[in-house]
Amino acid sequence: MKLFDNQNLKEYNTFGMEVYARQFLAMDAADETSDVIARFLHENPYYILGGGSNTLFTKNFDGTIVHPAFGGIERMEKKDGKVLLRVAAGEPWENLIQYCIRRQLYGIENLTAIPGLVGSAPVQNIGAYGVEVKDTVWKVEGFVISTGLPFSLSNAECRFGYRNSIFKQTLKNDCLITYVWFQLSENPHFTLSYQGLTKALQERELPLTLRNVSDCVRKIRDAKLPDPKIVGNGGSFFQNPIVPAEKHNELTKTYPDLVAYDAPDGQKKLSAGQLIEKAGWKGKQVGNAGTWKNQALVLVNYGGATPQEVLDVAETIIKDVKMMFDVTLEMEINRI
Ligand code: EPU
């Protein structure tokens, strides 16, 4: 492991916030975990930081940041006609996508170009274009920090939900994920429920292959979402709100074009981006922070924004959306 004092985190968060951590610990191997927990994480504030693409640092961090920097993709045995991969937490998500495309493994191609590391993917059950990572996660291995004991949780035990899992609930801030196992298919099958994706494939008259689907997803993302290397951002800042069917019905009387998807228990999931746009916030800038011109759900650092500027924009958006629709937006991003 490597230990640094007073580490600038600018390169470790896609919002590009210039904040400092008292101590920064980069883990080189999963088998260092017990040692790291015993030596550094007891009676000391800590935060496990993957790729920093879903974290907004709101101030300097007076504790230890643990960054899993160990990667690796192992092909394990086949199970029920599926290929099992055991992937280390520090492997960049996009490397796994490319690995699967090269080896013709189907299941996660719609999740192309999501920034971040593999270990973070199950925490918020990353999802895009009709696929969520829970559809392919077989199990998750790691350590419970408070006890120092290893865990291995099956897909069901991870209690995945929309942008949710046990790692954001009972194990919140109390686990260090070391490996994620994926169950992928060698038989061609695609998820084409997202209209924008089927349309893009048809328009370009491309045959249905892993590479083509992945390329189309990348193009759609590039058109809507800012590249964090150029414009600091943390992807969707809010979750899409889930409301009772009656509330949705009532809103459609005033806003007949309201986008809504079916959610569990007969509820409806609205599009936070659309609500924010209708509230007049798309592409708006206040000081150095604001929302993205092509996707209002993404808050951005237009250059040199302070955490407070971003939070002020977020709070005003929440207030305006509440006033207009009587819907409360919940932040999706981790604020530290
Ligand atoms: N919309 C607007 N205005 C906007 C943004 C969106 O009217 O400014 C409308 C769109 O026209 C569309 C609908 O809202 O009809 C949905 O928009 P989009 O397809 O862009 O998806 P989203 O619901 O806004 C979610 C995920 C994204 C993921 C996309 C694609 C959440 C919080 N976000 O966004 O995930 O890429 O679907 O599947 O669920 C992320 O989590 O960081 C992320 C980018």
CSV table of C-alpha atoms and ligand atoms in Angstrom, one decimal:
chain,number,residue,atom,x,y,z
A,1,MET,CA,0.0,0.0,0.0
A,2,LYS,CA,1.0,3.6,-0.4
A,3,LEU,CA,0.3,6.3,2.1
A,4,PHE,CA,0.3,10.0,1.4
A,5,ASP,CA,-0.3,12.9,3.8
A,6,ASN,CA,-2.3,16.0,2.9
A,7,GLN,CA,-3.3,14.7,-0.5
A,8,ASN,CA,-5.0,16.9,-3.0
A,9,LEU,CA,-8.1,15.1,-4.2
A,10,LYS,CA,-8.7,17.1,-7.4
A,11,GLU,CA,-7.6,14.2,-9.6
A,12,TYR,CA,-9.6,11.7,-7.5
A,13,ASN,CA,-13.1,13.3,-8.0
A,14,THR,CA,-14.7,13.9,-11.4
A,15,PHE,CA,-16.3,17.1,-10.1
A,16,GLY,CA,-12.7,18.4,-9.9
A,17,MET,CA,-13.1,19.8,-6.4
A,18,GLU,CA,-9.9,21.0,-5.0
A,19,VAL,CA,-10.0,19.6,-1.5
A,20,TYR,CA,-7.4,17.9,0.7
A,21,ALA,CA,-7.4,14.6,2.7
A,22,ARG,CA,-5.3,14.4,5.8
A,23,GLN,CA,-4.3,10.9,4.8
A,24,PHE,CA,-4.7,9.0,1.5
A,25,LEU,CA,-4.1,5.3,1.3
A,26,ALA,CA,-3.9,3.5,-2.1
A,27,MET,CA,-4.3,-0.2,-1.7
A,28,ASP,CA,-2.2,-2.3,-4.0
A,29,ALA,CA,-3.8,-5.7,-3.3
A,30,ALA,CA,-7.0,-7.1,-1.8
A,31,ASP,CA,-5.1,-9.1,0.7
A,32,GLU,CA,-4.0,-5.9,2.4
A,33,THR,CA,-7.6,-5.3,3.5
A,34,SER,CA,-7.5,-6.8,7.1
A,35,ASP,CA,-4.3,-4.9,7.7
A,36,VAL,CA,-5.7,-1.6,6.4
A,37,ILE,CA,-8.8,-1.9,8.5
A,38,ALA,CA,-6.9,-2.8,11.7
A,39,ARG,CA,-4.2,-0.2,11.3
A,40,PHE,CA,-6.0,2.8,9.8
A,41,LEU,CA,-9.8,2.6,10.0
A,42,HIS,CA,-10.5,2.2,13.7
A,43,GLU,CA,-11.3,5.3,15.6
A,44,ASN,CA,-10.5,7.4,12.6
A,45,PRO,CA,-12.9,8.9,10.1
A,46,TYR,CA,-12.5,7.2,6.7
A,47,TYR,CA,-14.1,7.2,3.3
A,48,ILE,CA,-13.7,4.4,0.7
A,49,LEU,CA,-13.2,6.2,-2.6
A,50,GLY,CA,-13.4,4.4,-6.0
A,51,GLY,CA,-13.2,6.5,-9.1
A,52,GLY,CA,-14.7,9.5,-7.4
A,53,SER,CA,-17.4,9.8,-10.1
A,54,ASN,CA,-20.3,9.8,-7.7
A,55,THR,CA,-18.8,11.8,-4.8
A,56,LEU,CA,-19.0,15.5,-4.1
A,57,PHE,CA,-16.4,16.6,-1.6
A,58,THR,CA,-17.9,19.5,0.3
A,59,LYS,CA,-14.8,20.3,2.3
A,60,ASN,CA,-11.3,19.0,3.3
A,61,PHE,CA,-11.4,15.5,4.7
A,62,ASP,CA,-9.9,15.2,8.1
A,63,GLY,CA,-9.4,11.4,8.1
A,64,THR,CA,-8.2,8.6,5.8
A,65,ILE,CA,-9.3,8.1,2.2
A,66,VAL,CA,-8.9,4.5,1.2
A,67,HIS,CA,-8.6,4.0,-2.6
A,68,PRO,CA,-8.6,0.4,-3.9
A,69,ALA,CA,-6.0,0.6,-6.7
A,70,PHE,CA,-5.8,-3.1,-7.3
A,71,GLY,CA,-7.3,-4.4,-10.6
A,72,GLY,CA,-7.6,-7.7,-12.4
A,73,ILE,CA,-10.1,-9.8,-14.3
A,74,GLU,CA,-10.2,-13.5,-13.7
A,75,ARG,CA,-12.3,-15.9,-15.8
A,76,MET,CA,-13.7,-18.5,-13.5
A,77,GLU,CA,-15.8,-21.7,-14.1
A,78,LYS,CA,-18.9,-21.7,-16.2
A,79,LYS,CA,-22.2,-22.0,-14.3
A,80,ASP,CA,-25.6,-22.7,-15.9
A,81,GLY,CA,-24.1,-21.9,-19.3
A,82,LYS,CA,-22.9,-18.5,-18.1
A,83,VAL,CA,-19.3,-17.4,-17.7
A,84,LEU,CA,-18.3,-16.2,-14.3
A,85,LEU,CA,-15.7,-13.3,-14.0
A,86,ARG,CA,-14.1,-12.3,-10.7
A,87,VAL,CA,-13.1,-8.7,-11.0
A,88,ALA,CA,-11.0,-6.7,-8.5
A,89,ALA,CA,-12.5,-3.6,-7.0
A,90,GLY,CA,-9.9,-1.2,-8.5
A,91,GLU,CA,-10.4,-2.3,-12.1
A,92,PRO,CA,-11.8,0.6,-14.2
A,93,TRP,CA,-15.3,-0.2,-15.2
A,94,GLU,CA,-14.6,0.6,-18.9
A,95,ASN,CA,-11.8,-2.0,-18.9
A,96,LEU,CA,-14.3,-4.7,-18.0
A,97,ILE,CA,-16.6,-3.5,-20.8
A,98,GLN,CA,-13.8,-3.8,-23.3
A,99,TYR,CA,-12.7,-7.2,-21.9
A,100,CYS,CA,-16.3,-8.5,-22.4
A,101,ILE,CA,-16.6,-7.1,-26.0
A,102,ARG,CA,-13.3,-8.7,-27.0
A,103,ARG,CA,-14.3,-12.1,-25.6
A,104,GLN,CA,-17.9,-11.9,-26.8
A,105,LEU,CA,-19.5,-11.9,-23.3
A,106,TYR,CA,-23.0,-10.4,-23.3
A,107,GLY,CA,-24.8,-8.5,-20.5
A,108,ILE,CA,-23.2,-5.3,-19.6
A,109,GLU,CA,-22.6,-3.6,-23.0
A,110,ASN,CA,-25.4,-1.1,-22.4
A,111,LEU,CA,-23.3,0.2,-19.4
A,112,THR,CA,-20.5,1.3,-21.7
A,113,ALA,CA,-18.5,4.5,-20.7
A,114,ILE,CA,-19.9,4.8,-17.2
A,115,PRO,CA,-17.0,6.3,-15.3
A,116,GLY,CA,-15.7,4.7,-12.1
A,117,LEU,CA,-14.3,1.5,-10.8
A,118,VAL,CA,-15.8,-2.0,-10.6
A,119,GLY,CA,-16.0,-2.0,-6.8
A,120,SER,CA,-18.3,0.9,-6.8
A,121,ALA,CA,-20.7,-0.5,-9.4
A,122,PRO,CA,-22.9,-2.6,-7.0
A,123,VAL,CA,-23.0,0.1,-4.3
A,124,GLN,CA,-25.4,2.3,-6.3
A,125,ASN,CA,-26.5,-0.4,-8.7
A,126,ILE,CA,-25.3,1.6,-11.7
A,127,GLY,CA,-27.7,1.5,-14.6
A,128,ALA,CA,-28.3,2.9,-18.1
A,129,TYR,CA,-30.2,2.2,-21.3
A,130,GLY,CA,-32.5,-0.5,-19.8
A,131,VAL,CA,-29.7,-2.4,-17.9
A,132,GLU,CA,-28.7,-2.3,-14.3
A,133,VAL,CA,-25.5,-4.0,-12.9
A,134,LYS,CA,-27.7,-6.1,-10.6
A,135,ASP,CA,-28.8,-8.1,-13.8
A,136,THR,CA,-25.3,-9.6,-14.0
A,137,VAL,CA,-23.8,-9.4,-10.5
A,138,TRP,CA,-23.4,-12.9,-9.1
A,139,LYS,CA,-21.9,-12.1,-5.8
A,140,VAL,CA,-19.9,-9.4,-4.0
A,141,GLU,CA,-16.9,-10.0,-1.8
A,142,GLY,CA,-15.4,-7.7,0.8
A,143,PHE,CA,-14.8,-6.9,4.4
A,144,VAL,CA,-17.1,-5.4,7.1
A,145,ILE,CA,-15.0,-2.6,8.5
A,146,SER,CA,-16.5,-2.5,12.1
A,147,THR,CA,-15.8,-6.2,12.6
A,148,GLY,CA,-12.8,-6.7,10.3
A,149,LEU,CA,-14.6,-9.9,9.0
A,150,PRO,CA,-14.8,-10.9,5.3
A,151,PHE,CA,-18.2,-11.2,3.7
A,152,SER,CA,-19.5,-12.8,0.5
A,153,LEU,CA,-23.0,-11.7,-0.5
A,154,SER,CA,-25.1,-13.3,-3.2
A,155,ASN,CA,-27.1,-11.2,-5.7
A,156,ALA,CA,-30.3,-11.5,-3.5
A,157,GLU,CA,-28.4,-10.7,-0.3
A,158,CYS,CA,-27.1,-7.4,-2.0
A,159,ARG,CA,-30.8,-6.2,-1.9
A,160,PHE,CA,-30.5,-4.3,-5.1
A,161,GLY,CA,-33.0,-1.6,-6.0
A,162,TYR,CA,-33.1,1.4,-8.2
A,163,ARG,CA,-29.7,3.1,-7.5
A,164,ASN,CA,-29.7,1.2,-4.2
A,165,SER,CA,-28.3,-1.8,-2.4
A,166,ILE,CA,-27.4,-3.1,1.0
A,167,PHE,CA,-24.1,-1.2,0.6
A,168,LYS,CA,-26.1,2.1,0.8
A,169,GLN,CA,-28.3,0.8,3.6
A,170,THR,CA,-27.2,-1.5,6.5
A,171,LEU,CA,-23.6,-1.7,5.3
A,172,LYS,CA,-23.3,2.0,4.4
A,173,ASN,CA,-19.8,3.3,5.2
A,174,ASP,CA,-19.0,-0.1,6.9
A,175,CYS,CA,-17.7,-2.2,4.0
A,176,LEU,CA,-14.8,-2.4,1.8
A,177,ILE,CA,-15.6,-4.3,-1.4
A,178,THR,CA,-12.7,-6.3,-2.8
A,179,TYR,CA,-14.1,-8.3,-5.7
A,180,VAL,CA,-17.3,-8.3,-7.7
A,181,TRP,CA,-18.3,-11.5,-9.5
A,182,PHE,CA,-20.3,-11.2,-12.8
A,183,GLN,CA,-22.3,-13.8,-14.6
A,184,LEU,CA,-22.2,-13.1,-18.3
A,185,SER,CA,-23.6,-15.0,-21.3
A,186,GLU,CA,-21.7,-16.4,-24.3
A,187,ASN,CA,-25.0,-16.5,-26.2
A,188,PRO,CA,-25.9,-13.3,-28.1
A,189,HIS,CA,-28.7,-11.5,-26.4
A,190,PHE,CA,-29.3,-7.7,-26.2
A,191,THR,CA,-31.5,-5.4,-24.1
A,192,LEU,CA,-33.0,-3.0,-26.6
A,193,SER,CA,-35.8,-1.5,-24.4
A,194,TYR,CA,-34.4,2.0,-24.6
A,195,GLN,CA,-35.8,3.7,-27.7
A,196,GLY,CA,-32.9,6.0,-28.2
A,197,LEU,CA,-30.6,3.0,-28.5
A,198,THR,CA,-32.7,1.0,-31.0
A,199,LYS,CA,-33.2,4.2,-33.0
A,200,ALA,CA,-29.5,4.9,-33.2
A,201,LEU,CA,-28.8,1.4,-34.3
A,202,GLN,CA,-31.5,1.5,-37.0
A,203,GLU,CA,-30.4,4.9,-38.3
A,204,ARG,CA,-26.8,3.8,-38.7
A,205,GLU,CA,-28.0,0.5,-40.2
A,206,LEU,CA,-25.7,-1.4,-38.0
A,207,PRO,CA,-25.9,-5.1,-37.5
A,208,LEU,CA,-26.6,-6.2,-33.9
A,209,THR,CA,-23.2,-6.9,-32.4
A,210,LEU,CA,-21.6,-6.2,-29.0
A,211,ARG,CA,-19.3,-3.7,-30.5
A,212,ASN,CA,-22.0,-1.8,-32.3
A,213,VAL,CA,-24.3,-1.6,-29.3
A,214,SER,CA,-21.4,-0.4,-27.2
A,215,ASP,CA,-20.4,2.2,-29.7
A,216,CYS,CA,-24.0,3.5,-30.0
A,217,VAL,CA,-24.3,3.8,-26.2
A,218,ARG,CA,-21.1,5.8,-26.2
A,219,LYS,CA,-22.4,8.1,-28.9
A,220,ILE,CA,-25.7,8.7,-27.0
A,221,ARG,CA,-23.8,9.4,-23.8
A,222,ASP,CA,-21.4,11.7,-25.5
A,223,ALA,CA,-24.3,13.7,-26.9
A,224,LYS,CA,-26.1,14.1,-23.6
A,225,LEU,CA,-23.5,13.9,-20.8
A,226,PRO,CA,-20.4,16.1,-20.3
A,227,ASP,CA,-17.0,14.5,-20.4
A,228,PRO,CA,-15.7,14.8,-16.8
A,229,LYS,CA,-12.2,15.2,-18.1
A,230,ILE,CA,-13.3,18.5,-19.7
A,231,VAL,CA,-16.3,19.7,-17.6
A,232,GLY,CA,-16.3,18.5,-14.0
A,233,ASN,CA,-19.5,16.6,-13.0
A,234,GLY,CA,-20.7,13.6,-11.1
A,235,GLY,CA,-23.3,12.2,-13.6
A,236,SER,CA,-26.9,12.3,-12.4
A,237,PHE,CA,-26.9,14.5,-9.4
A,238,PHE,CA,-30.4,13.5,-8.3
A,239,GLN,CA,-32.4,10.2,-8.5
A,240,ASN,CA,-35.4,10.0,-10.7
A,241,PRO,CA,-38.3,10.5,-8.2
A,242,ILE,CA,-40.8,7.6,-7.6
A,243,VAL,CA,-44.3,8.9,-7.0
A,244,PRO,CA,-47.7,7.2,-6.4
A,245,ALA,CA,-49.8,6.7,-9.5
A,246,GLU,CA,-52.4,9.2,-8.3
A,247,LYS,CA,-49.7,11.9,-8.0
A,248,HIS,CA,-48.6,11.1,-11.6
A,249,ASN,CA,-52.2,11.3,-12.9
A,250,GLU,CA,-52.7,14.6,-11.3
A,251,LEU,CA,-49.4,16.0,-12.7
A,252,THR,CA,-50.3,14.8,-16.3
A,253,LYS,CA,-53.4,17.1,-16.2
A,254,THR,CA,-51.1,20.1,-16.1
A,255,TYR,CA,-48.1,18.5,-17.9
A,256,PRO,CA,-49.5,16.0,-20.5
A,257,ASP,CA,-46.0,15.4,-21.9
A,258,LEU,CA,-44.6,14.2,-18.5
A,259,VAL,CA,-42.2,11.3,-19.0
A,260,ALA,CA,-42.9,8.4,-16.6
A,261,TYR,CA,-41.8,4.7,-16.2
A,262,ASP,CA,-43.4,1.9,-14.3
A,263,ALA,CA,-41.9,1.5,-10.8
A,264,PRO,CA,-42.6,-1.2,-8.1
A,265,ASP,CA,-46.0,-1.4,-6.4
A,266,GLY,CA,-47.8,0.4,-9.2
A,267,GLN,CA,-45.9,3.6,-8.6
A,268,LYS,CA,-44.4,5.8,-11.4
A,269,LYS,CA,-40.8,6.9,-11.8
A,270,LEU,CA,-40.6,10.5,-13.2
A,271,SER,CA,-37.7,12.0,-15.0
A,272,ALA,CA,-35.8,14.4,-12.7
A,273,GLY,CA,-34.1,15.9,-15.8
A,274,GLN,CA,-37.4,16.8,-17.3
A,275,LEU,CA,-38.8,18.3,-14.1
A,276,ILE,CA,-35.6,20.4,-13.7
A,277,GLU,CA,-35.8,21.5,-17.3
A,278,LYS,CA,-39.4,22.5,-16.9
A,279,ALA,CA,-38.4,24.5,-13.8
A,280,GLY,CA,-36.2,26.5,-16.1
A,281,TRP,CA,-32.8,25.1,-15.0
A,282,LYS,CA,-31.5,23.4,-18.1
A,283,GLY,CA,-28.0,24.7,-19.1
A,284,LYS,CA,-28.2,27.5,-16.4
A,285,GLN,CA,-25.1,28.8,-14.7
A,286,VAL,CA,-24.9,30.5,-11.4
A,287,GLY,CA,-21.3,31.6,-10.6
A,288,ASN,CA,-19.1,28.7,-11.6
A,289,ALA,CA,-21.7,26.0,-11.1
A,290,GLY,CA,-24.9,25.0,-13.0
A,291,THR,CA,-26.6,22.3,-15.0
A,292,TRP,CA,-25.5,20.7,-18.3
A,293,LYS,CA,-27.0,22.1,-21.5
A,294,ASN,CA,-28.1,18.7,-22.9
A,295,GLN,CA,-29.1,17.0,-19.6
A,296,ALA,CA,-30.5,19.1,-16.7
A,297,LEU,CA,-30.0,16.2,-14.3
A,298,VAL,CA,-26.3,16.7,-14.4
A,299,LEU,CA,-24.8,19.5,-12.3
A,300,VAL,CA,-21.5,20.7,-13.5
A,301,ASN,CA,-18.4,22.6,-12.4
A,302,TYR,CA,-18.0,25.2,-15.1
A,303,GLY,CA,-14.5,25.8,-13.8
A,304,GLY,CA,-13.2,26.6,-10.4
A,305,ALA,CA,-16.6,26.1,-8.7
A,306,THR,CA,-16.5,25.7,-4.9
A,307,PRO,CA,-18.5,22.8,-3.3
A,308,GLN,CA,-20.8,25.5,-1.8
A,309,GLU,CA,-21.6,26.9,-5.3
A,310,VAL,CA,-22.7,23.4,-6.5
A,311,LEU,CA,-24.7,22.8,-3.3
A,312,ASP,CA,-26.4,26.1,-3.6
A,313,VAL,CA,-27.5,25.3,-7.2
A,314,ALA,CA,-28.7,21.9,-6.0
A,315,GLU,CA,-30.7,23.3,-3.1
A,316,THR,CA,-32.4,26.0,-5.4
A,317,ILE,CA,-33.3,23.3,-7.9
A,318,ILE,CA,-34.9,21.1,-5.2
A,319,LYS,CA,-36.8,24.2,-4.0
A,320,ASP,CA,-38.0,25.2,-7.5
A,321,VAL,CA,-39.0,21.6,-8.4
A,322,LYS,CA,-40.9,21.2,-5.1
A,323,MET,CA,-42.7,24.5,-5.7
A,324,MET,CA,-43.7,23.6,-9.3
A,325,PHE,CA,-44.6,19.9,-9.0
A,326,ASP,CA,-44.7,19.2,-5.3
A,327,VAL,CA,-42.1,16.5,-5.8
A,328,THR,CA,-39.0,16.3,-3.7
A,329,LEU,CA,-35.8,15.4,-5.5
A,330,GLU,CA,-33.3,13.3,-3.6
A,331,MET,CA,-29.6,13.7,-4.2
A,332,GLU,CA,-28.0,10.7,-5.8
A,333,ILE,CA,-24.4,11.8,-5.3
A,334,ASN,CA,-22.5,11.1,-2.1
A,335,ARG,CA,-21.7,14.3,-0.2
A,336,ILE,CA,-18.6,14.0,1.9
B,1,EPU,N1,-35.2,14.8,-20.2
B,1,EPU,C1,-35.6,16.1,-20.3
B,1,EPU,N2,-34.8,17.1,-20.0
B,1,EPU,C2,-33.5,16.8,-19.5
B,1,EPU,C3,-33.1,15.5,-19.3
B,1,EPU,C4,-34.0,14.5,-19.6
B,1,EPU,O1,-36.7,16.4,-20.8
B,1,EPU,O2,-32.8,17.8,-19.3
B,1,EPU,C5,-36.2,13.7,-20.5
B,1,EPU,C6,-35.6,13.0,-21.8
B,1,EPU,O3,-36.1,13.6,-23.0
B,1,EPU,C7,-36.2,11.6,-21.6
B,1,EPU,C8,-36.2,11.4,-20.1
B,1,EPU,O4,-36.2,12.7,-19.6
B,1,EPU,O5,-37.5,11.5,-22.1
B,1,EPU,C9,-35.1,10.5,-19.6
B,1,EPU,O6,-33.9,11.1,-19.9
B,1,EPU,P1,-32.5,10.2,-20.2
B,1,EPU,O7,-32.8,9.1,-21.1
B,1,EPU,O8,-31.4,11.1,-20.4
B,1,EPU,O9,-32.3,9.5,-18.8
B,1,EPU,P2,-32.5,9.9,-17.3
B,1,EPU,O10,-33.7,9.3,-16.7
B,1,EPU,O11,-32.4,11.4,-17.1
B,1,EPU,C10,-31.1,7.9,-16.3
B,1,EPU,C11,-30.0,7.7,-15.4
B,1,EPU,C12,-28.7,7.9,-16.2
B,1,EPU,C13,-28.6,7.0,-17.4
B,1,EPU,C14,-29.9,7.3,-18.3
B,1,EPU,C15,-30.0,6.4,-19.5
B,1,EPU,C16,-30.7,8.2,-13.1
B,1,EPU,C17,-30.6,9.0,-12.0
B,1,EPU,N3,-30.0,8.5,-14.2
B,1,EPU,O12,-31.2,9.3,-16.6
B,1,EPU,O13,-27.6,7.6,-15.3
B,1,EPU,O14,-27.4,7.2,-18.2
B,1,EPU,O15,-31.0,7.1,-17.5
B,1,EPU,O16,-30.5,5.2,-19.2
B,1,EPU,O17,-31.4,7.1,-13.1
B,1,EPU,C18,-26.0,8.4,-13.7
B,1,EPU,O18,-26.6,7.7,-12.9
B,1,EPU,O19,-25.1,9.1,-13.4
B,1,EPU,C19,-26.6,8.5,-15.1
B,1,EPU,C20,-26.1,9.3,-16.0
